XYZ file of N, CA, C and O in Angstrom:
292
model
N 0.854 -1.178 0.000
C 0.000 0.000 0.000
C 0.895 1.235 0.000
O 1.836 1.340 0.775
N 0.592 2.149 -0.875
C 1.363 3.383 -0.986
C 0.813 4.444 -0.025
O -0.372 4.422 0.317
N 1.676 5.387 0.350
C 1.260 6.417 1.297
C 0.080 7.230 0.772
O -0.832 7.564 1.532
N 0.067 7.547 -0.512
C -1.035 8.371 -1.036
C -2.386 7.683 -0.853
O -3.403 8.358 -0.677
N -2.408 6.337 -0.878
C -3.655 5.608 -0.632
C -4.105 5.755 0.821
O -5.297 5.911 1.098
N -3.145 5.702 1.720
C -3.432 5.882 3.148
C -3.945 7.297 3.395
O -4.948 7.496 4.082
N -3.264 8.261 2.813
C -3.663 9.660 2.973
C -5.081 9.892 2.443
O -5.883 10.589 3.071
N -5.401 9.277 1.318
C -6.728 9.427 0.724
C -7.813 8.879 1.665
O -8.858 9.506 1.843
N -7.561 7.720 2.282
C -8.525 7.135 3.219
C -8.695 8.037 4.437
O -9.815 8.284 4.888
N -7.592 8.541 4.965
C -7.656 9.417 6.141
C -8.477 10.655 5.827
O -9.351 11.055 6.611
N -8.226 11.269 4.699
C -8.965 12.478 4.325
C -10.437 12.179 4.057
O -11.306 12.965 4.418
N -10.737 11.026 3.450
C -12.127 10.655 3.169
C -12.886 10.381 4.461
O -13.984 10.891 4.678
N -12.300 9.590 5.344
C -12.981 9.216 6.581
C -13.011 10.367 7.587
O -13.932 10.477 8.372
N -11.974 11.208 7.548
C -11.894 12.325 8.481
C -12.727 13.515 8.075
O -12.951 14.429 8.870
N -13.163 13.497 6.823
C -13.994 14.566 6.273
C -13.404 15.938 6.565
O -12.216 16.154 6.402
N -14.231 16.864 7.007
C -13.777 18.243 7.192
C -12.971 18.445 8.468
O -12.412 19.516 8.676
N -12.885 17.431 9.330
C -12.149 17.602 10.591
C -10.651 17.353 10.450
O -9.883 17.724 11.318
N -10.218 16.715 9.359
C -8.787 16.486 9.141
C -8.221 17.691 8.397
O -8.573 17.967 7.257
N -7.356 18.427 9.077
C -6.747 19.613 8.481
C -5.480 19.283 7.711
O -5.171 19.916 6.706
N -4.717 18.277 8.210
C -3.432 17.979 7.584
C -3.009 16.554 7.936
O -3.308 16.064 9.035
N -2.312 15.909 7.004
C -1.738 14.582 7.222
C -0.278 14.670 6.812
O 0.028 15.031 5.676
N 0.620 14.360 7.751
C 2.057 14.422 7.466
C 2.705 13.078 7.728
O 2.512 12.482 8.792
N 3.483 12.616 6.780
C 4.307 11.426 6.936
C 5.653 11.902 7.470
O 6.331 12.701 6.835
N 6.019 11.446 8.685
C 7.288 11.930 9.228
C 8.349 10.860 9.388
O 9.493 11.172 9.717
N 8.021 9.592 9.127
C 9.037 8.548 9.203
C 8.568 7.316 8.448
O 7.379 7.004 8.434
N 9.518 6.632 7.822
C 9.264 5.348 7.169
C 10.314 4.380 7.664
O 11.504 4.684 7.685
N 9.859 3.214 8.096
C 10.750 2.171 8.580
C 10.444 0.902 7.796
O 9.283 0.517 7.668
N 11.478 0.261 7.257
C 11.273 -0.967 6.494
C 11.898 -2.135 7.227
O 13.046 -2.072 7.676
N 11.110 -3.210 7.386
C 11.606 -4.427 8.014
C 10.863 -5.608 7.404
O 9.640 -5.560 7.241
N 11.586 -6.654 7.080
C 10.995 -7.860 6.502
C 10.124 -7.548 5.285
O 9.033 -8.085 5.126
N 10.611 -6.652 4.448
C 9.925 -6.252 3.212
C 8.560 -5.621 3.461
O 7.685 -5.625 2.609
N 8.368 -5.055 4.651
C 7.157 -4.307 4.979
C 7.559 -2.893 5.356
O 8.547 -2.688 6.049
N 6.776 -1.930 4.886
C 7.010 -0.533 5.255
C 6.101 -0.168 6.413
O 4.921 -0.529 6.429
N 6.659 0.551 7.374
C 5.869 1.119 8.464
C 5.931 2.627 8.318
O 7.009 3.205 8.199
N 4.765 3.259 8.309
C 4.680 4.705 8.182
C 4.295 5.311 9.515
O 3.383 4.823 10.181
N 4.971 6.375 9.895
C 4.600 7.147 11.086
C 3.955 8.441 10.592
O 4.537 9.169 9.792
N 2.741 8.682 11.077
C 1.967 9.815 10.589
C 1.593 10.762 11.706
O 1.402 10.347 12.845
N 1.432 12.006 11.343
C 0.858 13.020 12.223
C -0.414 13.498 11.540
O -0.378 13.938 10.388
N -1.548 13.351 12.242
C -2.833 13.796 11.699
C -3.306 14.967 12.543
O -3.425 14.846 13.764
N -3.541 16.088 11.887
C -4.029 17.277 12.590
C -5.534 17.396 12.382
O -6.014 17.444 11.250
N -6.260 17.418 13.498
C -7.709 17.596 13.471
C -8.040 19.007 13.920
O -7.343 19.578 14.764
N -9.112 19.548 13.427
C -9.526 20.867 13.879
C -10.699 21.391 13.084
O -11.139 20.797 12.104
N -11.190 22.506 13.540
C -12.257 23.225 12.862
C -12.067 24.705 13.184
O -11.613 25.045 14.277
N -12.359 25.575 12.238
C -12.078 26.992 12.455
C -13.011 27.699 13.446
O -12.663 28.736 13.983
N -14.173 27.110 13.720
C -15.155 27.864 14.496
C -15.428 27.338 15.902
O -16.248 27.917 16.605
N -14.752 26.244 16.294
C -14.987 25.740 17.643
C -13.894 24.754 18.033
O -13.143 24.282 17.189
N -13.846 24.419 19.302
C -12.913 23.424 19.806
C -13.556 22.048 19.670
O -14.720 21.869 20.026
N -12.789 21.098 19.155
C -13.308 19.741 19.025
C -13.362 19.053 20.380
O -12.498 19.269 21.229
N -14.344 18.209 20.554
C -14.444 17.387 21.753
C -13.635 16.117 21.522
O -13.537 15.624 20.395
N -13.079 15.570 22.597
C -12.269 14.356 22.461
C -13.099 13.209 21.888
O -12.578 12.380 21.136
N -14.385 13.180 22.192
C -15.254 12.133 21.657
C -15.350 12.211 20.132
O -15.422 11.183 19.448
N -15.345 13.423 19.596
C -15.407 13.605 18.145
C -14.147 13.054 17.481
O -14.216 12.372 16.453
N -13.010 13.360 18.084
C -11.740 12.893 17.532
C -11.655 11.371 17.661
O -11.226 10.682 16.731
N -12.081 10.830 18.803
C -12.076 9.375 18.993
C -12.928 8.687 17.939
O -12.514 7.675 17.354
N -14.114 9.212 17.689
C -15.008 8.629 16.687
C -14.397 8.720 15.292
O -14.478 7.775 14.501
N -13.767 9.844 14.985
C -13.128 10.016 13.685
C -11.967 9.032 13.534
O -11.792 8.437 12.467
N -11.197 8.821 14.594
C -10.084 7.867 14.539
C -10.592 6.447 14.315
O -9.978 5.675 13.576
N -11.720 6.093 14.920
C -12.297 4.761 14.696
C -12.645 4.577 13.219
O -12.373 3.529 12.631
N -13.241 5.591 12.620
C -13.603 5.521 11.204
C -12.358 5.426 10.323
O -12.322 4.676 9.349
N -11.341 6.199 10.664
C -10.092 6.183 9.896
C -9.432 4.812 9.995
O -9.024 4.228 8.990
N -9.320 4.276 11.202
C -8.697 2.961 11.393
C -9.479 1.888 10.637
O -8.892 1.044 9.962
N -10.800 1.916 10.722
C -11.622 0.948 10.002
C -11.369 1.040 8.492
O -11.194 0.024 7.811
N -11.324 2.264 7.968
C -11.060 2.455 6.544
C -9.686 1.962 6.137
O -9.519 1.352 5.079
N -8.691 2.186 6.985
C -7.338 1.720 6.683
C -7.250 0.203 6.728
O -6.581 -0.417 5.897
N -7.938 -0.399 7.693
C -7.928 -1.856 7.785
C -8.624 -2.485 6.572
O -8.193 -3.525 6.089
N -9.676 -1.839 6.063
C -10.327 -2.322 4.836
C -9.364 -2.264 3.653
O -9.447 -3.077 2.737
N -8.449 -1.309 3.680
C -7.453 -1.153 2.635
C -6.352 -2.222 2.760
O -5.586 -2.440 1.843
N -6.296 -2.876 3.923
C -5.265 -3.897 4.140
C -4.109 -3.412 4.987
O -3.094 -4.095 5.112
N -4.264 -2.241 5.593
C -3.214 -1.663 6.428
C -3.334 -2.208 7.841
O -4.437 -2.279 8.397
N -2.217 -2.586 8.429
C -2.195 -2.989 9.843
C -1.891 -1.748 10.664
O -0.850 -1.121 10.515
N -2.824 -1.374 11.536
C -2.667 -0.176 12.348
C -2.206 -0.582 13.737
O -2.867 -1.368 14.414
N -1.068 -0.044 14.154
C -0.589 -0.313 15.519
C -1.210 0.698 16.452
O -1.327 1.863 16.135
N -1.607 0.225 17.622
C -2.257 1.109 18.588
C -1.490 1.189 19.857
O -0.772 0.408 20.252
């Protein structure tokens, strides 16, 4: 799976609450790539509740797992 596919899922599932997705590290072991990401959530008109971010992360993880990505928690 390429990073752009992961980014596309994050942006789709995160909808308007995902402001930015940054790849800050790639580690390769046993012919598998591990990506370290920073996802910035926010909205211009209010503070997000932790429950909103938690729910968005569940949707993002589910979407990534459907793509075949193993998400470490």
